[in-house]
Coordinates of C-alpha atoms in Angstrom, one line a residue:
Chain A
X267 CA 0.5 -33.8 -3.3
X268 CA 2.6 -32.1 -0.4
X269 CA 0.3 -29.8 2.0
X270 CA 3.4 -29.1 3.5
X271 CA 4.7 -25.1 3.5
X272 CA 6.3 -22.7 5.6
X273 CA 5.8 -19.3 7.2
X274 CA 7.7 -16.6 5.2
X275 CA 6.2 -13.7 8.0
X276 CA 3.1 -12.7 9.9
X277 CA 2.0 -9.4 10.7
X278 CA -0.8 -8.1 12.7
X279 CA -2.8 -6.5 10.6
X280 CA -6.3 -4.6 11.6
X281 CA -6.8 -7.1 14.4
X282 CA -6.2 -9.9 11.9
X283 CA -2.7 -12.0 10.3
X284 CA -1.3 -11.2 7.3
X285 CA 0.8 -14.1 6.3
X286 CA 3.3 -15.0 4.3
X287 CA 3.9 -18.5 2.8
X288 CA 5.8 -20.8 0.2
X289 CA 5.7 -24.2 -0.8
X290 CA 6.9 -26.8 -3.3
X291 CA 4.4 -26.8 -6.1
X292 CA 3.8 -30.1 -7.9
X293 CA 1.9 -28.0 -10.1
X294 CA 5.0 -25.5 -11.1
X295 CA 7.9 -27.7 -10.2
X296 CA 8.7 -24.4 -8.4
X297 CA 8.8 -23.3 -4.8
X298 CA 5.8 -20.9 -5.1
X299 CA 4.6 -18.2 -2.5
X300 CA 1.5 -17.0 -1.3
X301 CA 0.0 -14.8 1.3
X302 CA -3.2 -14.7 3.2
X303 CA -5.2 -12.8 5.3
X304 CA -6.8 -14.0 8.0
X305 CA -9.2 -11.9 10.2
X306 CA -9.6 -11.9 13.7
X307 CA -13.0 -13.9 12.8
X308 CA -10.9 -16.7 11.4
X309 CA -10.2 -17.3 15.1
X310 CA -13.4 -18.5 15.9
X311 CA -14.9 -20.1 12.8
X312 CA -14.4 -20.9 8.9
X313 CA -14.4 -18.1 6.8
X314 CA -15.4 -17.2 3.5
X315 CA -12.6 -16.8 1.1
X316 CA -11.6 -14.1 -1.5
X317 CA -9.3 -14.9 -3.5
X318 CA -7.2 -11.9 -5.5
X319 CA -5.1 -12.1 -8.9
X320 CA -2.7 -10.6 -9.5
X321 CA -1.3 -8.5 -12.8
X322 CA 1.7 -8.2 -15.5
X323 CA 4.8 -8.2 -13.2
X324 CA 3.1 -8.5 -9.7
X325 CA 3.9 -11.4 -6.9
X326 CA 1.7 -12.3 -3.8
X327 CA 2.8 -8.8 -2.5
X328 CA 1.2 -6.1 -4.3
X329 CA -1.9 -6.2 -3.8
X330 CA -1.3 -7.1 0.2
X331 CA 0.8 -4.1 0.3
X332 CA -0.9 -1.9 -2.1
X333 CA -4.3 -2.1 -2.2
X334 CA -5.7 -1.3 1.2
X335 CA -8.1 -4.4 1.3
X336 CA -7.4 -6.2 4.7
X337 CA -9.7 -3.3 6.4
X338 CA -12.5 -4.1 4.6
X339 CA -11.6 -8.3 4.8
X340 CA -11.5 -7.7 8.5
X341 CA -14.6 -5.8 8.7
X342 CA -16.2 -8.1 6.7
X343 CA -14.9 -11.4 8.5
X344 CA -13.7 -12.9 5.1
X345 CA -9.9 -14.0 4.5
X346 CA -7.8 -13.0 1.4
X347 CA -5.8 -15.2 -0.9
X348 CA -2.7 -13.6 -2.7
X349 CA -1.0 -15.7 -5.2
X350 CA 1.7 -15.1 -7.4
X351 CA 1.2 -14.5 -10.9
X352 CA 4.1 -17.3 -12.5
X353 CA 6.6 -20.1 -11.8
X354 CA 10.1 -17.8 -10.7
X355 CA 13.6 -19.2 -10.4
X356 CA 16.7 -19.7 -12.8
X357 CA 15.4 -22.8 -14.1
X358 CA 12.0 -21.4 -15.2
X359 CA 11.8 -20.1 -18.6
X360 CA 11.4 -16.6 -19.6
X361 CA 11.4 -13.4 -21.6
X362 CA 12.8 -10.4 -21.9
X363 CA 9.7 -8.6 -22.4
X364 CA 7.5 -7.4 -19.2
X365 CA 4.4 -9.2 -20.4
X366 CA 5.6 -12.9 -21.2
X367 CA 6.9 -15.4 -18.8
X368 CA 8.0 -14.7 -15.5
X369 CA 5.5 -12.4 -13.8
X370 CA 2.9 -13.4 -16.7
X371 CA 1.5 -16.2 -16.5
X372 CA -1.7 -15.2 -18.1
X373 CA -3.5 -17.6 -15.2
X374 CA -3.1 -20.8 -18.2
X375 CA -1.8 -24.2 -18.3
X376 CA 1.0 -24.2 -21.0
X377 CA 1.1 -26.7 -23.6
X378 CA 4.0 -25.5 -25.7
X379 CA 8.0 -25.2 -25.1
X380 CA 9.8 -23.8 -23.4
X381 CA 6.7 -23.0 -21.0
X382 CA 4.9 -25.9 -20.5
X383 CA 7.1 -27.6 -17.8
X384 CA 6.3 -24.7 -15.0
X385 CA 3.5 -22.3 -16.3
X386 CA 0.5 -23.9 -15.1
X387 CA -0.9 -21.6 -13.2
X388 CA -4.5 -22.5 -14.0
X389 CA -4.0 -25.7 -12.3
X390 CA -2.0 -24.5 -9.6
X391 CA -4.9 -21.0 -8.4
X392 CA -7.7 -23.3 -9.3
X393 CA -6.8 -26.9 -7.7
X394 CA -3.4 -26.9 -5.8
X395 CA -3.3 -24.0 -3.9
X396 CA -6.7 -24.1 -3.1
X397 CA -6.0 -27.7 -1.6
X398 CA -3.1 -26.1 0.5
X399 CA -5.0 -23.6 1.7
X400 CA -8.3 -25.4 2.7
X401 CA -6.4 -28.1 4.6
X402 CA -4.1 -25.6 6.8
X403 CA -6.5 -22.5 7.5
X404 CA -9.6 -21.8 8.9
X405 CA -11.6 -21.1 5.7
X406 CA -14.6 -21.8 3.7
X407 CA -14.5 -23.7 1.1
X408 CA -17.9 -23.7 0.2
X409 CA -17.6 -19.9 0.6
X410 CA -15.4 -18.7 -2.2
X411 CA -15.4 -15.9 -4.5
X412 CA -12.6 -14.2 -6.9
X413 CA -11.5 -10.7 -8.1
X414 CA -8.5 -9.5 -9.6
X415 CA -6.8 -6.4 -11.3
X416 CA -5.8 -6.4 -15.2
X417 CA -4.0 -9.9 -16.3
X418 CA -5.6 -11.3 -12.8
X419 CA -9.4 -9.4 -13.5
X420 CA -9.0 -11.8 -16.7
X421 CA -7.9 -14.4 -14.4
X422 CA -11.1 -14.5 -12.4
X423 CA -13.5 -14.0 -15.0
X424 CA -12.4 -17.0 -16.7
X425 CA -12.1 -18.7 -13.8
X426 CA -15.4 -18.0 -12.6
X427 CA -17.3 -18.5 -15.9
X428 CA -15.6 -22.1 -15.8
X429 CA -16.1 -23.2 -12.0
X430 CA -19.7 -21.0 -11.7
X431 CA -20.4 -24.1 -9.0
X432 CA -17.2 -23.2 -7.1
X433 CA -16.8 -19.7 -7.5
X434 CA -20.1 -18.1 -5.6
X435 CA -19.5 -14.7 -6.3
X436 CA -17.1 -12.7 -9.2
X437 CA -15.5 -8.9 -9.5
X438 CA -12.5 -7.2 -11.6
X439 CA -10.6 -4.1 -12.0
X440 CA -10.0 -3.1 -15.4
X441 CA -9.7 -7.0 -16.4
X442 CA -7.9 -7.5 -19.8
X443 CA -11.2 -8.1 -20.7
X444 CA -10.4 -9.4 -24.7
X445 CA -7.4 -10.9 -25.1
X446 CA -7.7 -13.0 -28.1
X447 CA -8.1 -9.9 -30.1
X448 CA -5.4 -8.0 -27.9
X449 CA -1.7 -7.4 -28.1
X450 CA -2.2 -8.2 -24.3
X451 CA -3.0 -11.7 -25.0
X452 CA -2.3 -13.1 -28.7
X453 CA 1.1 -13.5 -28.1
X454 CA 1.0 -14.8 -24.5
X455 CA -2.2 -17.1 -25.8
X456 CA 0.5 -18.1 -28.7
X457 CA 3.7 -18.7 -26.7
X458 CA 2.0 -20.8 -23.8
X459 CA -1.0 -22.3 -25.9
X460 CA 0.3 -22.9 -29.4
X461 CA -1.4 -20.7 -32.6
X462 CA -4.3 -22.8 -33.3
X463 CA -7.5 -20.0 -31.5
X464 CA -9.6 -22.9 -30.3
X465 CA -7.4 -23.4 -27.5
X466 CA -7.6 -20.2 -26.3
X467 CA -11.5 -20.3 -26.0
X468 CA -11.4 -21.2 -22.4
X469 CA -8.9 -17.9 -21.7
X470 CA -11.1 -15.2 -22.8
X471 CA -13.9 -13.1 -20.6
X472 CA -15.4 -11.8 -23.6
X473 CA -16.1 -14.9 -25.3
X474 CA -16.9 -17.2 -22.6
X475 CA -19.6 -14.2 -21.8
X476 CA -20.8 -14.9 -25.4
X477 CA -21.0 -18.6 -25.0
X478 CA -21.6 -19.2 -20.9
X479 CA -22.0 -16.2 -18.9
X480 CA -22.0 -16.6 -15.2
X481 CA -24.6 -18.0 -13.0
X482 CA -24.6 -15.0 -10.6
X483 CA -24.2 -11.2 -10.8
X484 CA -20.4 -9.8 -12.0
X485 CA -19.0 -6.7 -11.0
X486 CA -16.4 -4.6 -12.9
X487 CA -14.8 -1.7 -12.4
X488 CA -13.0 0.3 -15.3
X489 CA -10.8 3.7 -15.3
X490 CA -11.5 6.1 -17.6
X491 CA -8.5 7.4 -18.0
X492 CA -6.6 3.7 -17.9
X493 CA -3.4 4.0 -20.3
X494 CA -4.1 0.5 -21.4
X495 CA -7.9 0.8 -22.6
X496 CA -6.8 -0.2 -26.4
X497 CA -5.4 -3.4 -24.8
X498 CA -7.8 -4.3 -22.0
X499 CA -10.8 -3.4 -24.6
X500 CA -13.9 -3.6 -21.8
X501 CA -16.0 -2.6 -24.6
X502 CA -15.8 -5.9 -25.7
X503 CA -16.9 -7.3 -22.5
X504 CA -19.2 -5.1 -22.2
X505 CA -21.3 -5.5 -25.3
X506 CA -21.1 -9.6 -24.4
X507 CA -22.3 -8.8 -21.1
X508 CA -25.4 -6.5 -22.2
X509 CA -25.9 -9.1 -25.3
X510 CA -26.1 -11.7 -23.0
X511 CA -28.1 -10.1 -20.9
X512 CA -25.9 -11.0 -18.4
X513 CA -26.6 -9.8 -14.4
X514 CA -24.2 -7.5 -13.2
X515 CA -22.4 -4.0 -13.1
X516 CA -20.2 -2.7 -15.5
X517 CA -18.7 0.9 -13.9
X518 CA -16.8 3.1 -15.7
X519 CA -15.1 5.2 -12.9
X520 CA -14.6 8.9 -14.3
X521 CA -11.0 10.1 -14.1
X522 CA -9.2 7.4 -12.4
X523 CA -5.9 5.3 -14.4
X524 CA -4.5 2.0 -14.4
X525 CA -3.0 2.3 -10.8
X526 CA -3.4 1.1 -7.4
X527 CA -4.5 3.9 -6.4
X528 CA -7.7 2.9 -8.8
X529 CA -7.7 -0.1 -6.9
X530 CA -7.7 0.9 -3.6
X531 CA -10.3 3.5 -4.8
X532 CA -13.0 0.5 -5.3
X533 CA -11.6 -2.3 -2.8
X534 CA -14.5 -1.4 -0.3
X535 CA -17.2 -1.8 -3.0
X536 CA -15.5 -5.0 -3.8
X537 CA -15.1 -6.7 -0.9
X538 CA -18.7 -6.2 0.0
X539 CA -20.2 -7.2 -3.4
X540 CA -18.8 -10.4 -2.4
X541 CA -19.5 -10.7 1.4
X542 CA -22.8 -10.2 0.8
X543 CA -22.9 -13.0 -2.1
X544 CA -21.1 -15.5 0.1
X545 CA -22.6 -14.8 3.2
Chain B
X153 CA 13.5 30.7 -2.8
X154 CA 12.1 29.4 -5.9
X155 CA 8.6 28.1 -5.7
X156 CA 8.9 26.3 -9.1
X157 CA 8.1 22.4 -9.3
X158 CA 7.6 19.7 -11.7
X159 CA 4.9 16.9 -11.8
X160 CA 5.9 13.5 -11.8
X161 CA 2.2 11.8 -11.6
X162 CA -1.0 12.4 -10.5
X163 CA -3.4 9.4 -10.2
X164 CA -7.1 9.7 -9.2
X165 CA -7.7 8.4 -5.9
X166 CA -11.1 8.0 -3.7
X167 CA -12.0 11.4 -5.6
X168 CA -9.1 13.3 -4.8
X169 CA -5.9 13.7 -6.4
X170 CA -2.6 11.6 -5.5
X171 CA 0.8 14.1 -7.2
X172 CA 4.3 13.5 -6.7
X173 CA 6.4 16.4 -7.6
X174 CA 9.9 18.0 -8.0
X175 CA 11.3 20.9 -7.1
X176 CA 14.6 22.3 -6.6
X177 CA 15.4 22.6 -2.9
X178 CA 17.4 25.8 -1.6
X179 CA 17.8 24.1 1.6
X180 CA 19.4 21.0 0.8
X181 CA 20.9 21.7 -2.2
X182 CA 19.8 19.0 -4.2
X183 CA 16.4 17.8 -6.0
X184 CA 13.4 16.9 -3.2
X185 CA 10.5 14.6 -4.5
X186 CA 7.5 14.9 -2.3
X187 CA 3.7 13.8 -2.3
X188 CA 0.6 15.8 -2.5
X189 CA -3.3 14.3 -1.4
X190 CA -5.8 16.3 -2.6
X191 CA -9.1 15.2 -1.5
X192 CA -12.4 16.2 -3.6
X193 CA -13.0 19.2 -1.3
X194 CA -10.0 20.9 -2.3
X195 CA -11.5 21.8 -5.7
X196 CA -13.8 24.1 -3.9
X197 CA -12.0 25.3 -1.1
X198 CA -8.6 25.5 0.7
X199 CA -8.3 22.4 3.2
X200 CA -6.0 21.1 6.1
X201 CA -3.4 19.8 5.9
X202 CA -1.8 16.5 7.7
X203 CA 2.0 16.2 7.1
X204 CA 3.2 12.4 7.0
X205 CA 6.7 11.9 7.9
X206 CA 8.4 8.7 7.0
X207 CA 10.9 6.8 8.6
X208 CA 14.6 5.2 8.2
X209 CA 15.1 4.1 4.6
X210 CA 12.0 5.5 3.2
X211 CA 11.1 8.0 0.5
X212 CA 7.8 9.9 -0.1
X213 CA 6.5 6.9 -1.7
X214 CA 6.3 4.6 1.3
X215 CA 3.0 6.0 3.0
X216 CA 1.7 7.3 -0.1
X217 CA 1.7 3.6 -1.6
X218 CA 1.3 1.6 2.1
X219 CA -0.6 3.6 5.0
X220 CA -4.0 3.3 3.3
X221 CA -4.4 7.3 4.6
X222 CA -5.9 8.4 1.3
X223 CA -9.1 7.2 1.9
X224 CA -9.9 8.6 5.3
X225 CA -8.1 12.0 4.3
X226 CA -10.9 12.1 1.2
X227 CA -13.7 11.5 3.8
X228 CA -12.1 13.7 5.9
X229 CA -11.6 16.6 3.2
X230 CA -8.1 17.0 4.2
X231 CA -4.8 17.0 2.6
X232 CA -2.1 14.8 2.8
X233 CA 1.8 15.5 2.6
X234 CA 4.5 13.2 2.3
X235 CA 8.0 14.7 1.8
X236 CA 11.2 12.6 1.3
X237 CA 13.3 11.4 4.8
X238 CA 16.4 13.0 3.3
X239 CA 19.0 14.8 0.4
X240 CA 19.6 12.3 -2.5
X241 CA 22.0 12.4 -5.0
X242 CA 25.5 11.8 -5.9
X243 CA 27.2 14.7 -4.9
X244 CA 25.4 13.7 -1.3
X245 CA 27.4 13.0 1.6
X246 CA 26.2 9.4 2.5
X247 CA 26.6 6.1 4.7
X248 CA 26.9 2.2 4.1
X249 CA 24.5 2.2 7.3
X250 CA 20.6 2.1 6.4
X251 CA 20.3 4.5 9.4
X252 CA 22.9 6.9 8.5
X253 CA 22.8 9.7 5.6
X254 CA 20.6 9.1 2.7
X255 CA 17.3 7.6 3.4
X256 CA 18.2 8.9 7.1
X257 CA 18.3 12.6 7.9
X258 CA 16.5 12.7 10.9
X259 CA 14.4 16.0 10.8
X260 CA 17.7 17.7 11.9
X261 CA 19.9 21.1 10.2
X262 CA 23.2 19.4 10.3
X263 CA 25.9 21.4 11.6
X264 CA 29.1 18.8 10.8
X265 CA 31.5 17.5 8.0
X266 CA 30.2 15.7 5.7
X267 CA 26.5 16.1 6.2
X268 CA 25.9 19.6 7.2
X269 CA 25.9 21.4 3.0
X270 CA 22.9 18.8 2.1
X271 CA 21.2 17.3 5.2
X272 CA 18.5 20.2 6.4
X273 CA 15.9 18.5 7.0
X274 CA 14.5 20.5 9.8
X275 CA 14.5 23.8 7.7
X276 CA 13.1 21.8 4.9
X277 CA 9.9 20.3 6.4
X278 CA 9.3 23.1 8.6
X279 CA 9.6 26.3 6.5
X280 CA 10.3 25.6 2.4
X281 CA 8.6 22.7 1.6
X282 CA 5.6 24.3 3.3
X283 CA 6.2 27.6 1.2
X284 CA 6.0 25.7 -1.7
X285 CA 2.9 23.9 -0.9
X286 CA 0.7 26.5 0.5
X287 CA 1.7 28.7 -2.8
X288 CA 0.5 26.3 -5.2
X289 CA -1.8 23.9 -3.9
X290 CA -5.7 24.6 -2.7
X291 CA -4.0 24.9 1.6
X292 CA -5.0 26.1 4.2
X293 CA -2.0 27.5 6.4
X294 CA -4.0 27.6 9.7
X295 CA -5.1 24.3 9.8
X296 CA -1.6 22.6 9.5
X297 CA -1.4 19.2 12.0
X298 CA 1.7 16.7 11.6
X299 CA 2.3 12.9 12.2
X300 CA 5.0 10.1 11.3
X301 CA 6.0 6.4 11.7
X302 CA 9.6 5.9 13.4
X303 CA 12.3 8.5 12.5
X304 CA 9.1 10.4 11.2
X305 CA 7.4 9.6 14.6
X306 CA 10.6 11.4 16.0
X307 CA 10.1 14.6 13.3
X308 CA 6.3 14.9 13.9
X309 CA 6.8 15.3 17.9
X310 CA 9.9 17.4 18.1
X311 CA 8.5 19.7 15.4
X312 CA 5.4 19.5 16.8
X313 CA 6.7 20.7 20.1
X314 CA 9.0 23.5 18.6
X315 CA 6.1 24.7 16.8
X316 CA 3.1 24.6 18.8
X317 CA 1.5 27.8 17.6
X318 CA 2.0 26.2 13.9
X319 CA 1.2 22.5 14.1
X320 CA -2.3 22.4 16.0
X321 CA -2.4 18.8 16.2
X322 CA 0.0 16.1 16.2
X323 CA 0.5 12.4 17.0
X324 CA 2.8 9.7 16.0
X325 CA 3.6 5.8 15.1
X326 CA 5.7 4.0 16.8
X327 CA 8.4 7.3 17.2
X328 CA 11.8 7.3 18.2
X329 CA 10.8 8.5 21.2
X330 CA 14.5 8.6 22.8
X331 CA 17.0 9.1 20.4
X332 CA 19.4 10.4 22.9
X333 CA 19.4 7.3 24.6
X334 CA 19.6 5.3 21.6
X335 CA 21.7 3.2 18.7
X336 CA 18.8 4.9 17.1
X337 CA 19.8 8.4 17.6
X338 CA 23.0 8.6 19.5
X339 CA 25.1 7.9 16.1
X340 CA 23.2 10.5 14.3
X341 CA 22.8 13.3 16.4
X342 CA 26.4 12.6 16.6
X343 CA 27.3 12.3 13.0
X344 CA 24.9 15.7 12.3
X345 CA 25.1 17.7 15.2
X346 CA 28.3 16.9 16.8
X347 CA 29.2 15.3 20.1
X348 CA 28.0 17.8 22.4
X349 CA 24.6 17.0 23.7
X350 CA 23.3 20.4 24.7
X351 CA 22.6 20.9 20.3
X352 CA 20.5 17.5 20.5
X353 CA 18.4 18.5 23.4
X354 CA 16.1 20.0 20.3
X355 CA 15.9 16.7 18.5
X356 CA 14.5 14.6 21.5
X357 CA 10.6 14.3 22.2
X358 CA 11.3 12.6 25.6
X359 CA 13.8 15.6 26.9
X360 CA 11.1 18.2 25.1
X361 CA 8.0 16.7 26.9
X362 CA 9.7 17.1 30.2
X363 CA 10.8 20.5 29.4
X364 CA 7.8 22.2 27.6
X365 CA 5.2 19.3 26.4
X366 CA 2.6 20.3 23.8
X367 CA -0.3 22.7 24.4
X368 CA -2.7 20.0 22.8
X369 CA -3.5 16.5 23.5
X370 CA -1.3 14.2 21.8
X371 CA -1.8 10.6 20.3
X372 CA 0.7 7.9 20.0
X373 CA 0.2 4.0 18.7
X374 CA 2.7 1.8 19.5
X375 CA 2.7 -2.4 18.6
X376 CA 3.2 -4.7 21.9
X377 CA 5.7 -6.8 19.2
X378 CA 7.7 -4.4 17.4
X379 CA 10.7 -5.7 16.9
X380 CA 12.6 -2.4 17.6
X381 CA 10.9 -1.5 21.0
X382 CA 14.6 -1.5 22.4
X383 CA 15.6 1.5 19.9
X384 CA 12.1 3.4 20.0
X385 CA 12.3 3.7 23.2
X386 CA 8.1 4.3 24.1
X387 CA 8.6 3.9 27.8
X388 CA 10.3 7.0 28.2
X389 CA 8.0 9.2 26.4
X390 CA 5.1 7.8 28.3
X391 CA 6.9 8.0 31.5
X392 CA 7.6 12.1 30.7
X393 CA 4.0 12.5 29.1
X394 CA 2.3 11.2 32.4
X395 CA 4.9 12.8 34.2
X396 CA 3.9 16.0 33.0
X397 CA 0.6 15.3 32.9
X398 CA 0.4 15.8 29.0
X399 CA -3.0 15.8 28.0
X400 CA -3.4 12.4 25.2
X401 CA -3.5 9.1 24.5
X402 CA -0.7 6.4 24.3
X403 CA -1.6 3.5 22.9
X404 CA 0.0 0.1 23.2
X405 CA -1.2 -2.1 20.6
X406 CA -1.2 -5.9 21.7
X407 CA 0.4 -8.1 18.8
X408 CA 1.1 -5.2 16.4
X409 CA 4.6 -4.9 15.1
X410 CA 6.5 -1.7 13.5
X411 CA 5.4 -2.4 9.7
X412 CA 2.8 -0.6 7.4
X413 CA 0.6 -3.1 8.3
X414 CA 0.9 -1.7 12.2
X415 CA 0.4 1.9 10.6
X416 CA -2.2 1.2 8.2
X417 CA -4.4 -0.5 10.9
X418 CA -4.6 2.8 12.6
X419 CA -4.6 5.3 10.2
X420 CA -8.3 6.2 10.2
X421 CA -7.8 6.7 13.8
X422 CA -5.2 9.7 13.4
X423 CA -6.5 10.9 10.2
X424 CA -9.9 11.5 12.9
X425 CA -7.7 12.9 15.8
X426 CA -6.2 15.1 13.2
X427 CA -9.6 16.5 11.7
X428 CA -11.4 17.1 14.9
X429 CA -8.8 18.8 15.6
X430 CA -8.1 20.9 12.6
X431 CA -11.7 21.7 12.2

């Protein structure tokens, strides 16, 4: 494995760096880029890590541009991890559609063509960028915790239900919170991990709830008025959170949409549900 | 003058309302896009009112989507407004240059071939766009303060200064503080206003602070590493602000550079000076 990368841009950024990186991915086959914030903490010591998914058609840079959370990370003395949500470039495969391929990597390993070559993105948030990133900044590995908005909330919940050791603390914004029983999700689950449902176990929030739960308190936060409730379905995860008895909070946030503005609405919240978990 | 608009999107955001709207502009001719804030107070009564003006290249979407300001102008109880940087269209006189023409109309009437039917910028953001507002949104006229980033920077001052009795607060990011003495303002004051320098004297914050300042204290921010400190000129407008003995606060940043991340960091700063200010 290569730690090596380069430095796309740094800004200053509430007394902090918001960076800019890419590397070759072993895990992609792609040059793939990131960006993290640091704050001005990070000049001192190791800090706790948040890491931040990504949805349908983002890269590293919408969140980092759009959702007003290096104030709080700065505040807070905890860095930020932006990844990009696919394998880009001409020789990746893709679709025409907004919610398959590039810009959709549903946060899987793909077994079937044409994906499985470069959409591993489960591997590469979970083991290879974390590698990168722990051996060339000053942060905490024993300090991490994960959030994420839509296609990335789904991300971190699944995430977190499956490395509960590694993942001390867990949030989402209006996570697609079902997708094995959602037109966001059966036919990405299809394309990248073949028909058959059992392999699609391990990529649902709602029924890894039902059969693991997570160790520690989750937090989600839901819109009201989201224009994509019928396909994020939080009711589902809902009812296997309160089945499960599972700790946590469930908020559904009167009035607000699908939008960054949503996102940016709740980042504070957010960002200190999981300082105070990861200390 | 029409006072009719149309509603593009409103999202929920920290309470408050985020619009974009459309209305037909008598003054430049064309359709003019601009962006309302509404924060929660404004349901119950008419609030202030901070205009955001936006720089080379940019639209009404830049701030709205990047300066974070929404969050402090909801705490605050104050409105935000972020109107275009210039006429669109095709039947709009324009430039290959990013700094020239559309995206670039630099809070001036123009009074020459091609730009002078569409590029009114002045007239635009200083007396019909706010006839529109205050007759349809919950505004209070008398509490009206103004700020910008860069070209914006630039509009917030010199209006500021031409309007004292109007605009009882004001302060800027990283202004074009100089454009008379600039590749960022010598070309366009030339291009809009002609060659003779006696109709630009209007359009510069450095010649209006020597010759009448600002009857309130004024704040500017200003990055140690912007990468266009040789354009904005800031020593100049400090030099006539002390000079005058203008009562406010210029702030060099150390490490900041001329990106949203730059504005963002200081946003809840200036939406503060704005509100004390605006009562």
């Amino acid at each position: 494995m290569t730690l090596a990368y380069e430095t796309l841009s740094e800004n200053r950024s509430f007394g902090g760096i918001q960076g800019v990186y890419r590397h070759q991915s072993q895990a992609t086959g792609t040059a793939m880029t990131f960006a993290v914030y640091l704050p001005p903490e990070a000049r001192n010591r190791k800090v706790p890590v948040l890491w931040y998914l990504s949805g349908l058609t983002c890269t590293h840079e919408n969140a980092m541009t759009k959702a007003g959370a290096q104030e709080w990370a700065a505040e807070a003395g905890i860095a930020l991890i932006f990844p990009d949500t696919s394998p880009r470039g001409e020789g990746v495969a893709d679709d025409p559609a907004y919610d398959l391929g590039q810009g959709a990597g549903f946060y899987v390993d793909a077994t079937e063509a044409p994906w499985a070559p470069h959409f591993r993105m489960w591997h590469y948030v979970t083991h290879e960028l974390p590698e990168l990133v722990f051996n060339n900044f000053a942060l905490d590995r024993d300090a991490q915790g994960i959030t994420g908005h839509s296609m990335g909330g789904h991300g971190a919940l699944t995430i977190a239900m499956t490395f509960p050791e590694r993942y001390k603390s867990v949030s989402a914004f209006a996570p697609i919170a079902n997708p094995s029983e959602s037109d966001w999700g059966r036919k990405q689950l299809t394309a990248y991990l073949g028909a058959d449902k059992a392999a699609w176990r391990g990529h649902d929030s709602t029924l890894l709830m039902r059969e693991r739960g997570y160790p520690g308190e989750i937090l989600i936060d839901q819109g009201t008025d989201d224009q994509f409730l019928d396909l994020l379905k939080p009711e589902a995860l809902a009812h296997a959170m309160t089945g499960r008895r599972q700790p946590g909070c469930f908020r559904m946030q009167q009035g607000y949409d699908h939008s960054y503005f949503f996102v940016q609405t709740f980042m504070a919240d957010h960002i200190q549900w999981h300082t105070e978990r990861l200390g």
